[in-house]
mmCIF file with all atom_site columns, C-alpha atoms in Angstrom:
data_model
loop_
_atom_site.group_PDB
_atom_site.id
_atom_site.type_symbol
_atom_site.label_atom_id
_atom_site.label_alt_id
_atom_site.label_comp_id
_atom_site.label_asym_id
_atom_site.label_entity_id
_atom_site.label_seq_id
_atom_site.pdbx_PDB_ins_code
_atom_site.Cartn_x
_atom_site.Cartn_y
_atom_site.Cartn_z
_atom_site.occupancy
_atom_site.B_iso_or_equiv
_atom_site.pdbx_formal_charge
_atom_site.auth_seq_id
_atom_site.auth_comp_id
_atom_site.auth_asym_id
_atom_site.auth_atom_id
_atom_site.pdbx_PDB_model_num
ATOM 1   C CA . MET G 1 1   ? -0.139  0.079   -0.179 1.00 0.00 ? 1   MET G CA 1
ATOM 2   C CA . ARG G 1 2   ? 3.020   2.372   0.848  1.00 0.00 ? 2   ARG G CA 1
ATOM 3   C CA . THR G 1 3   ? 4.662   1.462   -2.460 1.00 0.00 ? 3   THR G CA 1
ATOM 4   C CA . PHE G 1 4   ? 1.821   2.143   -4.647 1.00 0.00 ? 4   PHE G CA 1
ATOM 5   C CA . GLY G 1 5   ? -0.124  4.981   -2.729 1.00 0.00 ? 5   GLY G CA 1
ATOM 6   C CA . GLN G 1 6   ? -1.000  6.885   -5.984 1.00 0.00 ? 6   GLN G CA 1
ATOM 7   C CA . VAL G 1 7   ? -2.583  3.832   -7.742 1.00 0.00 ? 7   VAL G CA 1
ATOM 8   C CA . VAL G 1 8   ? -6.241  3.999   -6.411 1.00 0.00 ? 8   VAL G CA 1
ATOM 9   C CA . GLN G 1 9   ? -6.993  0.501   -7.532 1.00 0.00 ? 9   GLN G CA 1
ATOM 10  C CA . ILE G 1 10  ? -4.260  -1.220  -5.770 1.00 0.00 ? 10  ILE G CA 1
ATOM 11  C CA . GLN G 1 11  ? -5.433  0.839   -2.958 1.00 0.00 ? 11  GLN G CA 1
ATOM 12  C CA . ILE G 1 12  ? -8.927  -0.524  -3.204 1.00 0.00 ? 12  ILE G CA 1
ATOM 13  C CA . ILE G 1 13  ? -7.790  -4.221  -3.423 1.00 0.00 ? 13  ILE G CA 1
ATOM 14  C CA . ALA G 1 14  ? -5.399  -3.767  -0.530 1.00 0.00 ? 14  ALA G CA 1
ATOM 15  C CA . CYS G 1 15  ? -7.977  -2.243  1.894  1.00 0.00 ? 15  CYS G CA 1
ATOM 16  C CA . ARG G 1 16  ? -10.375 -5.121  0.755  1.00 0.00 ? 16  ARG G CA 1
ATOM 17  C CA . SER G 1 17  ? -7.780  -7.613  1.456  1.00 0.00 ? 17  SER G CA 1
ATOM 18  C CA . LEU G 1 18  ? -6.868  -6.299  4.852  1.00 0.00 ? 18  LEU G CA 1
ATOM 19  C CA . ASN G 1 19  ? -10.430 -5.992  5.740  1.00 0.00 ? 19  ASN G CA 1
ATOM 20  C CA . LYS G 1 20  ? -10.956 -9.733  5.250  1.00 0.00 ? 20  LYS G CA 1
ATOM 21  C CA . LEU G 1 21  ? -7.867  -10.907 6.717  1.00 0.00 ? 21  LEU G CA 1
ATOM 22  C CA . ILE G 1 22  ? -8.460  -8.753  10.023 1.00 0.00 ? 22  ILE G CA 1
ATOM 23  C CA . ALA G 1 23  ? -12.062 -9.840  9.925  1.00 0.00 ? 23  ALA G CA 1
ATOM 24  C CA . ALA G 1 24  ? -11.489 -13.611 9.852  1.00 0.00 ? 24  ALA G CA 1
ATOM 25  C CA . ASP G 1 25  ? -8.169  -14.255 11.685 1.00 0.00 ? 25  ASP G CA 1
ATOM 26  C CA . GLY G 1 26  ? -6.969  -13.066 15.200 1.00 0.00 ? 26  GLY G CA 1
ATOM 27  C CA . GLU G 1 27  ? -3.047  -13.944 14.481 1.00 0.00 ? 27  GLU G CA 1
ATOM 28  C CA . LYS G 1 28  ? -3.384  -11.814 11.163 1.00 0.00 ? 28  LYS G CA 1
ATOM 29  C CA . ARG G 1 29  ? -5.262  -8.897  12.914 1.00 0.00 ? 29  ARG G CA 1
ATOM 30  C CA . ASP G 1 30  ? -2.051  -8.737  15.106 1.00 0.00 ? 30  ASP G CA 1
ATOM 31  C CA . GLN G 1 31  ? 0.154   -8.906  12.322 1.00 0.00 ? 31  GLN G CA 1
ATOM 32  C CA . ALA G 1 32  ? -1.766  -6.067  10.609 1.00 0.00 ? 32  ALA G CA 1
ATOM 33  C CA . TRP G 1 33  ? -1.566  -3.653  13.519 1.00 0.00 ? 33  TRP G CA 1
ATOM 34  C CA . LYS G 1 34  ? 2.465   -4.575  13.808 1.00 0.00 ? 34  LYS G CA 1
ATOM 35  C CA . ALA G 1 35  ? 2.842   -3.773  9.813  1.00 0.00 ? 35  ALA G CA 1
ATOM 36  C CA . GLY G 1 36  ? 1.217   -0.400  10.283 1.00 0.00 ? 36  GLY G CA 1
ATOM 37  C CA . GLY G 1 37  ? -1.894  -1.470  8.894  1.00 0.00 ? 37  GLY G CA 1
ATOM 38  C CA . LEU G 1 38  ? -3.993  1.467   10.554 1.00 0.00 ? 38  LEU G CA 1
ATOM 39  C CA . ALA G 1 39  ? -1.507  4.196   9.043  1.00 0.00 ? 39  ALA G CA 1
ATOM 40  C CA . ALA G 1 40  ? -1.654  2.446   5.282  1.00 0.00 ? 40  ALA G CA 1
ATOM 41  C CA . VAL G 1 41  ? -5.535  2.759   5.419  1.00 0.00 ? 41  VAL G CA 1
ATOM 42  C CA . LEU G 1 42  ? -5.873  6.020   6.850  1.00 0.00 ? 42  LEU G CA 1
ATOM 43  C CA . ALA G 1 43  ? -3.318  7.407   4.063  1.00 0.00 ? 43  ALA G CA 1
ATOM 44  C CA . ALA G 1 44  ? -5.360  5.499   1.697  1.00 0.00 ? 44  ALA G CA 1
ATOM 45  C CA . MET G 1 45  ? -8.453  7.325   2.882  1.00 0.00 ? 45  MET G CA 1
ATOM 46  C CA . GLU G 1 46  ? -6.375  10.589  2.696  1.00 0.00 ? 46  GLU G CA 1
ATOM 47  C CA . MET G 1 47  ? -5.293  10.238  -0.616 1.00 0.00 ? 47  MET G CA 1
ATOM 48  C CA . HIS G 1 48  ? -8.373  8.500   -2.493 1.00 0.00 ? 48  HIS G CA 1
ATOM 49  C CA . GLY G 1 49  ? -11.110 9.319   0.233  1.00 0.00 ? 49  GLY G CA 1
ATOM 50  C CA . THR G 1 50  ? -13.679 10.464  -2.564 1.00 0.00 ? 50  THR G CA 1
ATOM 51  C CA . VAL G 1 51  ? -13.716 7.119   -3.994 1.00 0.00 ? 51  VAL G CA 1
ATOM 52  C CA . GLU G 1 52  ? -16.711 5.270   -2.520 1.00 0.00 ? 52  GLU G CA 1
ATOM 53  C CA . GLU G 1 53  ? -15.419 1.619   -2.926 1.00 0.00 ? 53  GLU G CA 1
ATOM 54  C CA . LEU G 1 54  ? -12.389 2.474   -1.318 1.00 0.00 ? 54  LEU G CA 1
ATOM 55  C CA . TYR G 1 55  ? -13.492 4.275   1.514  1.00 0.00 ? 55  TYR G CA 1
ATOM 56  C CA . THR G 1 56  ? -16.092 1.724   2.209  1.00 0.00 ? 56  THR G CA 1
ATOM 57  C CA . GLU G 1 57  ? -13.400 -1.002  2.393  1.00 0.00 ? 57  GLU G CA 1
ATOM 58  C CA . ALA G 1 58  ? -11.173 1.307   4.417  1.00 0.00 ? 58  ALA G CA 1
ATOM 59  C CA . VAL G 1 59  ? -14.038 2.016   7.082  1.00 0.00 ? 59  VAL G CA 1
ATOM 60  C CA . ALA G 1 60  ? -14.552 -1.664  7.137  1.00 0.00 ? 60  ALA G CA 1
ATOM 61  C CA . ALA G 1 61  ? -10.932 -2.239  7.990  1.00 0.00 ? 61  ALA G CA 1
ATOM 62  C CA . LEU G 1 62  ? -11.019 0.390   10.545 1.00 0.00 ? 62  LEU G CA 1
ATOM 63  C CA . CYS G 1 63  ? -13.948 -1.252  12.135 1.00 0.00 ? 63  CYS G CA 1
ATOM 64  C CA . HIS G 1 64  ? -12.658 -4.525  12.567 1.00 0.00 ? 64  HIS G CA 1
ATOM 65  C CA . MET G 1 65  ? -9.269  -2.962  13.502 1.00 0.00 ? 65  MET G CA 1
ATOM 66  C CA . ALA G 1 66  ? -11.107 -1.075  16.061 1.00 0.00 ? 66  ALA G CA 1
ATOM 67  C CA . ARG G 1 67  ? -13.025 -3.999  17.443 1.00 0.00 ? 67  ARG G CA 1
ATOM 68  C CA . TYR G 1 68  ? -10.013 -6.117  17.893 1.00 0.00 ? 68  TYR G CA 1
ATOM 69  C CA . SER G 1 69  ? -8.068  -3.413  19.587 1.00 0.00 ? 69  SER G CA 1
ATOM 70  C CA . SER G 1 70  ? -11.053 -2.723  22.296 1.00 0.00 ? 70  SER G CA 1
ATOM 71  C CA . GLU G 1 71  ? -11.142 -6.560  22.743 1.00 0.00 ? 71  GLU G CA 1
ATOM 72  C CA . HIS G 1 72  ? -6.927  -7.065  23.225 1.00 0.00 ? 72  HIS G CA 1
ATOM 73  C CA . ASN G 1 73  ? -5.225  -3.836  23.697 1.00 0.00 ? 73  ASN G CA 1
ATOM 74  C CA . LYS G 1 74  ? -5.964  -0.582  25.269 1.00 0.00 ? 74  LYS G CA 1
ATOM 75  C CA . ALA G 1 75  ? -2.466  0.693   23.608 1.00 0.00 ? 75  ALA G CA 1
ATOM 76  C CA . GLN G 1 76  ? -3.982  0.085   20.252 1.00 0.00 ? 76  GLN G CA 1
ATOM 77  C CA . LYS G 1 77  ? -7.236  1.436   21.073 1.00 0.00 ? 77  LYS G CA 1
ATOM 78  C CA . GLU G 1 78  ? -5.717  4.645   21.961 1.00 0.00 ? 78  GLU G CA 1
ATOM 79  C CA . LYS G 1 79  ? -3.770  4.933   18.928 1.00 0.00 ? 79  LYS G CA 1
ATOM 80  C CA . PHE G 1 80  ? -6.972  5.405   16.678 1.00 0.00 ? 80  PHE G CA 1
ATOM 81  C CA . GLY G 1 81  ? -7.512  8.649   18.716 1.00 0.00 ? 81  GLY G CA 1
ATOM 82  C CA . ASP G 1 82  ? -3.856  9.555   18.129 1.00 0.00 ? 82  ASP G CA 1
ATOM 83  C CA . SER G 1 83  ? -3.788  8.771   14.766 1.00 0.00 ? 83  SER G CA 1
ATOM 84  C CA . GLY G 1 84  ? -6.758  10.828  13.224 1.00 0.00 ? 84  GLY G CA 1
ATOM 85  C CA . GLY G 1 85  ? -8.715  7.589   12.760 1.00 0.00 ? 85  GLY G CA 1
ATOM 86  C CA . ILE G 1 86  ? -11.668 8.669   14.846 1.00 0.00 ? 86  ILE G CA 1
ATOM 87  C CA . ASP G 1 87  ? -11.896 12.087  12.668 1.00 0.00 ? 87  ASP G CA 1
ATOM 88  C CA . LYS G 1 88  ? -11.568 10.112  9.442  1.00 0.00 ? 88  LYS G CA 1
ATOM 89  C CA . ILE G 1 89  ? -14.591 8.071   10.539 1.00 0.00 ? 89  ILE G CA 1
ATOM 90  C CA . THR G 1 90  ? -16.948 10.810  11.624 1.00 0.00 ? 90  THR G CA 1
ATOM 91  C CA . ALA G 1 91  ? -16.200 12.917  8.594  1.00 0.00 ? 91  ALA G CA 1
ATOM 92  C CA . GLY G 1 92  ? -16.939 10.366  6.421  1.00 0.00 ? 92  GLY G CA 1
ATOM 93  C CA . MET G 1 93  ? -20.426 9.555   8.245  1.00 0.00 ? 93  MET G CA 1
ATOM 94  C CA . ARG G 1 94  ? -21.029 13.403  7.456  1.00 0.00 ? 94  ARG G CA 1
ATOM 95  C CA . ALA G 1 95  ? -20.182 13.141  3.689  1.00 0.00 ? 95  ALA G CA 1
ATOM 96  C CA . ARG G 1 96  ? -21.698 10.061  3.478  1.00 0.00 ? 96  ARG G CA 1
ATOM 97  C CA . LYS G 1 97  ? -24.925 10.462  5.368  1.00 0.00 ? 97  LYS G CA 1
ATOM 98  C CA . ALA G 1 98  ? -27.309 8.389   3.150  1.00 0.00 ? 98  ALA G CA 1
ATOM 99  C CA . ASP G 1 99  ? -25.001 5.329   2.435  1.00 0.00 ? 99  ASP G CA 1
ATOM 100 C CA . VAL G 1 100 ? -26.608 2.655   4.902  1.00 0.00 ? 100 VAL G CA 1
ATOM 101 C CA . GLU G 1 101 ? -23.249 0.460   5.003  1.00 0.00 ? 101 GLU G CA 1
ATOM 102 C CA . VAL G 1 102 ? -20.950 3.308   5.896  1.00 0.00 ? 102 VAL G CA 1
ATOM 103 C CA . GLN G 1 103 ? -23.241 4.427   8.540  1.00 0.00 ? 103 GLN G CA 1
ATOM 104 C CA . LYS G 1 104 ? -23.338 0.867   10.140 1.00 0.00 ? 104 LYS G CA 1
ATOM 105 C CA . LEU G 1 105 ? -19.507 0.434   9.821  1.00 0.00 ? 105 LEU G CA 1
ATOM 106 C CA . ALA G 1 106 ? -18.854 3.801   11.240 1.00 0.00 ? 106 ALA G CA 1
ATOM 107 C CA . CYS G 1 107 ? -21.224 3.288   14.228 1.00 0.00 ? 107 CYS G CA 1
ATOM 108 C CA . MET G 1 108 ? -19.651 -0.136  14.937 1.00 0.00 ? 108 MET G CA 1
ATOM 109 C CA . ALA G 1 109 ? -16.033 1.339   14.893 1.00 0.00 ? 109 ALA G CA 1
ATOM 110 C CA . LEU G 1 110 ? -17.191 3.927   17.423 1.00 0.00 ? 110 LEU G CA 1
ATOM 111 C CA . HIS G 1 111 ? -19.404 1.817   19.383 1.00 0.00 ? 111 HIS G CA 1
ATOM 112 C CA . HIS G 1 112 ? -16.014 -0.387  19.750 1.00 0.00 ? 112 HIS G CA 1
ATOM 113 C CA . LEU G 1 113 ? -13.846 2.851   20.417 1.00 0.00 ? 113 LEU G CA 1
ATOM 114 C CA . ALA G 1 114 ? -15.874 4.627   22.934 1.00 0.00 ? 114 ALA G CA 1
ATOM 115 C CA . GLY G 1 115 ? -15.377 2.851   26.033 1.00 0.00 ? 115 GLY G CA 1
ATOM 116 C CA . LEU G 1 116 ? -11.708 4.288   26.490 1.00 0.00 ? 116 LEU G CA 1
ATOM 117 C CA . SER G 1 117 ? -12.414 7.859   27.837 1.00 0.00 ? 117 SER G CA 1
ATOM 118 C CA . PHE G 1 118 ? -9.750  9.197   25.770 1.00 0.00 ? 118 PHE G CA 1
ATOM 119 C CA . ASN G 1 119 ? -11.413 8.147   22.654 1.00 0.00 ? 119 ASN G CA 1
ATOM 120 C CA . GLY G 1 120 ? -14.619 9.097   23.935 1.00 0.00 ? 120 GLY G CA 1
ATOM 121 C CA . GLU G 1 121 ? -13.345 12.817  24.192 1.00 0.00 ? 121 GLU G CA 1
ATOM 122 C CA . LYS G 1 122 ? -12.133 12.600  20.815 1.00 0.00 ? 122 LYS G CA 1
ATOM 123 C CA . ILE G 1 123 ? -15.205 11.484  19.270 1.00 0.00 ? 123 ILE G CA 1
ATOM 124 C CA . ALA G 1 124 ? -17.222 13.973  21.019 1.00 0.00 ? 124 ALA G CA 1
ATOM 125 C CA . ALA G 1 125 ? -14.857 16.558  19.601 1.00 0.00 ? 125 ALA G CA 1
ATOM 126 C CA . ALA G 1 126 ? -15.187 15.201  16.199 1.00 0.00 ? 126 ALA G CA 1
ATOM 127 C CA . ALA G 1 127 ? -18.844 15.751  16.662 1.00 0.00 ? 127 ALA G CA 1
ATOM 128 C CA . GLY G 1 128 ? -19.422 11.989  16.524 1.00 0.00 ? 128 GLY G CA 1
ATOM 129 C CA . ILE G 1 129 ? -22.390 12.049  18.987 1.00 0.00 ? 129 ILE G CA 1
ATOM 130 C CA . GLU G 1 130 ? -24.255 14.162  16.368 1.00 0.00 ? 130 GLU G CA 1
ATOM 131 C CA . SER G 1 131 ? -23.168 11.906  13.782 1.00 0.00 ? 131 SER G CA 1
ATOM 132 C CA . ILE G 1 132 ? -24.264 8.835   15.443 1.00 0.00 ? 132 ILE G CA 1
ATOM 133 C CA . LEU G 1 133 ? -27.809 10.264  16.422 1.00 0.00 ? 133 LEU G CA 1
ATOM 134 C CA . GLU G 1 134 ? -28.135 11.362  12.929 1.00 0.00 ? 134 GLU G CA 1
ATOM 135 C CA . ALA G 1 135 ? -27.338 7.878   11.516 1.00 0.00 ? 135 ALA G CA 1
ATOM 136 C CA . MET G 1 136 ? -29.848 6.136   13.894 1.00 0.00 ? 136 MET G CA 1
ATOM 137 C CA . GLN G 1 137 ? -32.711 8.866   12.856 1.00 0.00 ? 137 GLN G CA 1
ATOM 138 C CA . ARG G 1 138 ? -32.010 8.376   9.049  1.00 0.00 ? 138 ARG G CA 1
ATOM 139 C CA . HIS G 1 139 ? -31.649 4.515   9.233  1.00 0.00 ? 139 HIS G CA 1
ATOM 140 C CA . ALA G 1 140 ? -33.623 2.082   10.935 1.00 0.00 ? 140 ALA G CA 1
ATOM 141 C CA . HIS G 1 141 ? -31.197 -0.402  10.080 1.00 0.00 ? 141 HIS G CA 1
ATOM 142 C CA . GLN G 1 142 ? -30.860 -2.973  13.224 1.00 0.00 ? 142 GLN G CA 1
ATOM 143 C CA . ASP G 1 143 ? -27.177 -2.982  13.227 1.00 0.00 ? 143 ASP G CA 1
ATOM 144 C CA . ILE G 1 144 ? -26.910 0.960   13.288 1.00 0.00 ? 144 ILE G CA 1
ATOM 145 C CA . GLN G 1 145 ? -29.364 1.504   16.154 1.00 0.00 ? 145 GLN G CA 1
ATOM 146 C CA . LEU G 1 146 ? -27.553 -1.532  18.298 1.00 0.00 ? 146 LEU G CA 1
ATOM 147 C CA . HIS G 1 147 ? -24.321 0.101   17.786 1.00 0.00 ? 147 HIS G CA 1
ATOM 148 C CA . GLY G 1 148 ? -25.487 3.461   17.940 1.00 0.00 ? 148 GLY G CA 1
ATOM 149 C CA . CYS G 1 149 ? -26.911 2.973   21.342 1.00 0.00 ? 149 CYS G CA 1
ATOM 150 C CA . GLY G 1 150 ? -23.959 0.850   22.613 1.00 0.00 ? 150 GLY G CA 1
ATOM 151 C CA . ALA G 1 151 ? -21.508 3.720   21.466 1.00 0.00 ? 151 ALA G CA 1
ATOM 152 C CA . LEU G 1 152 ? -23.916 6.422   23.146 1.00 0.00 ? 152 LEU G CA 1
ATOM 153 C CA . GLN G 1 153 ? -23.697 4.527   26.568 1.00 0.00 ? 153 GLN G CA 1
ATOM 154 C CA . ALA G 1 154 ? -20.078 4.410   26.618 1.00 0.00 ? 154 ALA G CA 1
ATOM 155 C CA . LEU G 1 155 ? -19.778 8.024   25.540 1.00 0.00 ? 155 LEU G CA 1
ATOM 156 C CA . THR G 1 156 ? -22.278 9.168   27.994 1.00 0.00 ? 156 THR G CA 1
ATOM 157 C CA . ILE G 1 157 ? -20.369 7.801   31.016 1.00 0.00 ? 157 ILE G CA 1
ATOM 158 C CA . LEU G 1 158 ? -18.078 11.140  30.536 1.00 0.00 ? 158 LEU G CA 1
ATOM 159 C CA . ALA G 1 159 ? -19.811 13.844  32.304 1.00 0.00 ? 159 ALA G CA 1
ATOM 160 C CA . ASP G 1 160 ? -19.107 16.283  29.574 1.00 0.00 ? 160 ASP G CA 1
ATOM 161 C CA . ASN G 1 161 ? -20.854 14.462  27.004 1.00 0.00 ? 161 ASN G CA 1
ATOM 162 C CA . ARG G 1 162 ? -23.998 14.136  28.615 1.00 0.00 ? 162 ARG G CA 1
ATOM 163 C CA . SER G 1 163 ? -25.608 17.534  27.906 1.00 0.00 ? 163 SER G CA 1
ATOM 164 C CA . ARG G 1 164 ? -24.483 17.191  24.454 1.00 0.00 ? 164 ARG G CA 1
ATOM 165 C CA . ALA G 1 165 ? -25.964 13.946  23.953 1.00 0.00 ? 165 ALA G CA 1
ATOM 166 C CA . VAL G 1 166 ? -29.246 14.966  25.531 1.00 0.00 ? 166 VAL G CA 1
ATOM 167 C CA . ALA G 1 167 ? -29.087 18.546  23.214 1.00 0.00 ? 167 ALA G CA 1
ATOM 168 C CA . ALA G 1 168 ? -28.571 16.505  20.099 1.00 0.00 ? 168 ALA G CA 1
ATOM 169 C CA . GLY G 1 169 ? -31.499 14.447  20.636 1.00 0.00 ? 169 GLY G CA 1
ATOM 170 C CA . ALA G 1 170 ? -30.358 11.139  22.569 1.00 0.00 ? 170 ALA G CA 1
ATOM 171 C CA . THR G 1 171 ? -32.940 10.689  24.645 1.00 0.00 ? 171 THR G CA 1
ATOM 172 C CA . GLU G 1 172 ? -35.799 10.550  21.820 1.00 0.00 ? 172 GLU G CA 1
ATOM 173 C CA . GLN G 1 173 ? -33.389 8.387   19.451 1.00 0.00 ? 173 GLN G CA 1
ATOM 174 C CA . LEU G 1 174 ? -32.641 5.821   22.164 1.00 0.00 ? 174 LEU G CA 1
ATOM 175 C CA . VAL G 1 175 ? -36.164 5.444   23.269 1.00 0.00 ? 175 VAL G CA 1
ATOM 176 C CA . ALA G 1 176 ? -37.359 5.426   19.539 1.00 0.00 ? 176 ALA G CA 1
ATOM 177 C CA . ALA G 1 177 ? -34.582 2.649   18.905 1.00 0.00 ? 177 ALA G CA 1
ATOM 178 C CA . MET G 1 178 ? -36.326 0.348   21.425 1.00 0.00 ? 178 MET G CA 1
ATOM 179 C CA . ALA G 1 179 ? -39.321 0.508   20.058 1.00 0.00 ? 179 ALA G CA 1
ATOM 180 C CA . LYS G 1 180 ? -38.454 -0.175  16.681 1.00 0.00 ? 180 LYS G CA 1
ATOM 181 C CA . TYR G 1 181 ? -36.740 -3.480  17.749 1.00 0.00 ? 181 TYR G CA 1
ATOM 182 C CA . PRO G 1 182 ? -38.573 -4.601  21.032 1.00 0.00 ? 182 PRO G CA 1
ATOM 183 C CA . ASN G 1 183 ? -37.294 -7.933  21.047 1.00 0.00 ? 183 ASN G CA 1
ATOM 184 C CA . ASP G 1 184 ? -33.336 -6.975  20.814 1.00 0.00 ? 184 ASP G CA 1
ATOM 185 C CA . VAL G 1 185 ? -32.141 -7.563  24.618 1.00 0.00 ? 185 VAL G CA 1
ATOM 186 C CA . ARG G 1 186 ? -28.661 -6.221  23.818 1.00 0.00 ? 186 ARG G CA 1
ATOM 187 C CA . LEU G 1 187 ? -30.341 -3.260  22.442 1.00 0.00 ? 187 LEU G CA 1
ATOM 188 C CA . ALA G 1 188 ? -32.138 -2.622  24.958 1.00 0.00 ? 188 ALA G CA 1
ATOM 189 C CA . GLU G 1 189 ? -29.780 -3.067  27.862 1.00 0.00 ? 189 GLU G CA 1
ATOM 190 C CA . MET G 1 190 ? -27.447 -0.516  26.062 1.00 0.00 ? 190 MET G CA 1
ATOM 191 C CA . ALA G 1 191 ? -30.236 2.137   25.251 1.00 0.00 ? 191 ALA G CA 1
ATOM 192 C CA . SER G 1 192 ? -31.372 1.992   29.065 1.00 0.00 ? 192 SER G CA 1
ATOM 193 C CA . GLY G 1 193 ? -28.062 2.197   29.986 1.00 0.00 ? 193 GLY G CA 1
ATOM 194 C CA . ALA G 1 194 ? -27.464 5.269   28.113 1.00 0.00 ? 194 ALA G CA 1
ATOM 195 C CA . LEU G 1 195 ? -30.596 6.622   29.630 1.00 0.00 ? 195 LEU G CA 1
ATOM 196 C CA . VAL G 1 196 ? -29.548 6.160   32.830 1.00 0.00 ? 196 VAL G CA 1
ATOM 197 C CA . ASN G 1 197 ? -26.346 7.880   32.109 1.00 0.00 ? 197 ASN G CA 1
ATOM 198 C CA . VAL G 1 198 ? -27.799 11.207  31.166 1.00 0.00 ? 198 VAL G CA 1
ATOM 199 C CA . GLY G 1 199 ? -30.254 10.879  34.167 1.00 0.00 ? 199 GLY G CA 1
ATOM 200 C CA . CYS G 1 200 ? -33.455 9.763   32.070 1.00 0.00 ? 200 CYS G CA 1
ATOM 201 C CA . GLY G 1 201 ? -34.009 6.142   33.251 1.00 0.00 ? 201 GLY G CA 1
ATOM 202 C CA . ALA G 1 202 ? -36.827 3.751   32.721 1.00 0.00 ? 202 ALA G CA 1
ATOM 203 C CA . PHE G 1 203 ? -39.219 5.166   34.837 1.00 0.00 ? 203 PHE G CA 1
ATOM 204 C CA . SER G 1 204 ? -38.478 8.541   34.866 1.00 0.00 ? 204 SER G CA 1
ATOM 205 C CA . PRO G 1 205 ? -40.801 11.514  33.419 1.00 0.00 ? 205 PRO G CA 1
ATOM 206 C CA . CYS G 1 206 ? -38.532 12.443  30.436 1.00 0.00 ? 206 CYS G CA 1
ATOM 207 C CA . THR G 1 207 ? -38.927 8.750   29.430 1.00 0.00 ? 207 THR G CA 1
ATOM 208 C CA . GLN G 1 208 ? -42.559 8.188   30.116 1.00 0.00 ? 208 GLN G CA 1
ATOM 209 C CA . ALA G 1 209 ? -43.506 11.417  28.279 1.00 0.00 ? 209 ALA G CA 1
ATOM 210 C CA . LEU G 1 210 ? -41.820 9.834   25.196 1.00 0.00 ? 210 LEU G CA 1
ATOM 211 C CA . TYR G 1 211 ? -44.106 6.953   25.253 1.00 0.00 ? 211 TYR G CA 1
ATOM 212 C CA . ARG G 1 212 ? -47.481 9.202   25.523 1.00 0.00 ? 212 ARG G CA 1
#
C-alpha cells in the first residue's frame, strides 16, 4: 500500500484484502497492527477518500481493527484517537449520510472505541455524538440502532458528553431504537444504560413522556 499509494485500484484491493484478513483471523489482525495497517488505511483514505469503493472497504477495515483493539489491547485502541482515525470515521459519516453500509460500519467502529475515555473525548470533539444520532434517525437498520445505542452508552459515561448528547436528541433516539426493536435484549440494555447515564431512567418523567 505504501509503495503504490498513488494507484487507487491497488489501494482498493489492498484495503479489501486487509479487511477480510482482519475480520477472519486473530493472528493476522495482530500482524496487520504491527505492520502499520492502521496508518496505511488512513493514508489511503486521505489520498483517495472520495472514491466510494475504497472508502467503504477502508472503513470496514478500521471497524474490524477497532473491534480487535478494544478486545485485546488498550494501547492499540488509544492509537485510533492519536492517529486521526476517529476524525476520518466521523468525517465520512457526515459526507455519506445516505450510505447505510458506511453508517453501519462507522457506528460499529465508534462503539468499539468509545469505551476508552480518551477516545470518548475525541469522538465528541469530532462531532461523533451528533453523527451517531443522525445515523440512527436516518436509518432504521438494526445494526445502526444497536451500535449507536452502545456507542452512546459508552460516550455518556463521561459527564461532559451527557448534556451534549441530550441536546442533540439522544433521549428520543434511544427510546425510538427500543421501540423499533423491542425483542433485541442487547439493544435494550445499552439504550437503557445510556438513558440512565444522562439522568433519564426507565421510569423517569422524561422517558415516560416519550411513550405518550
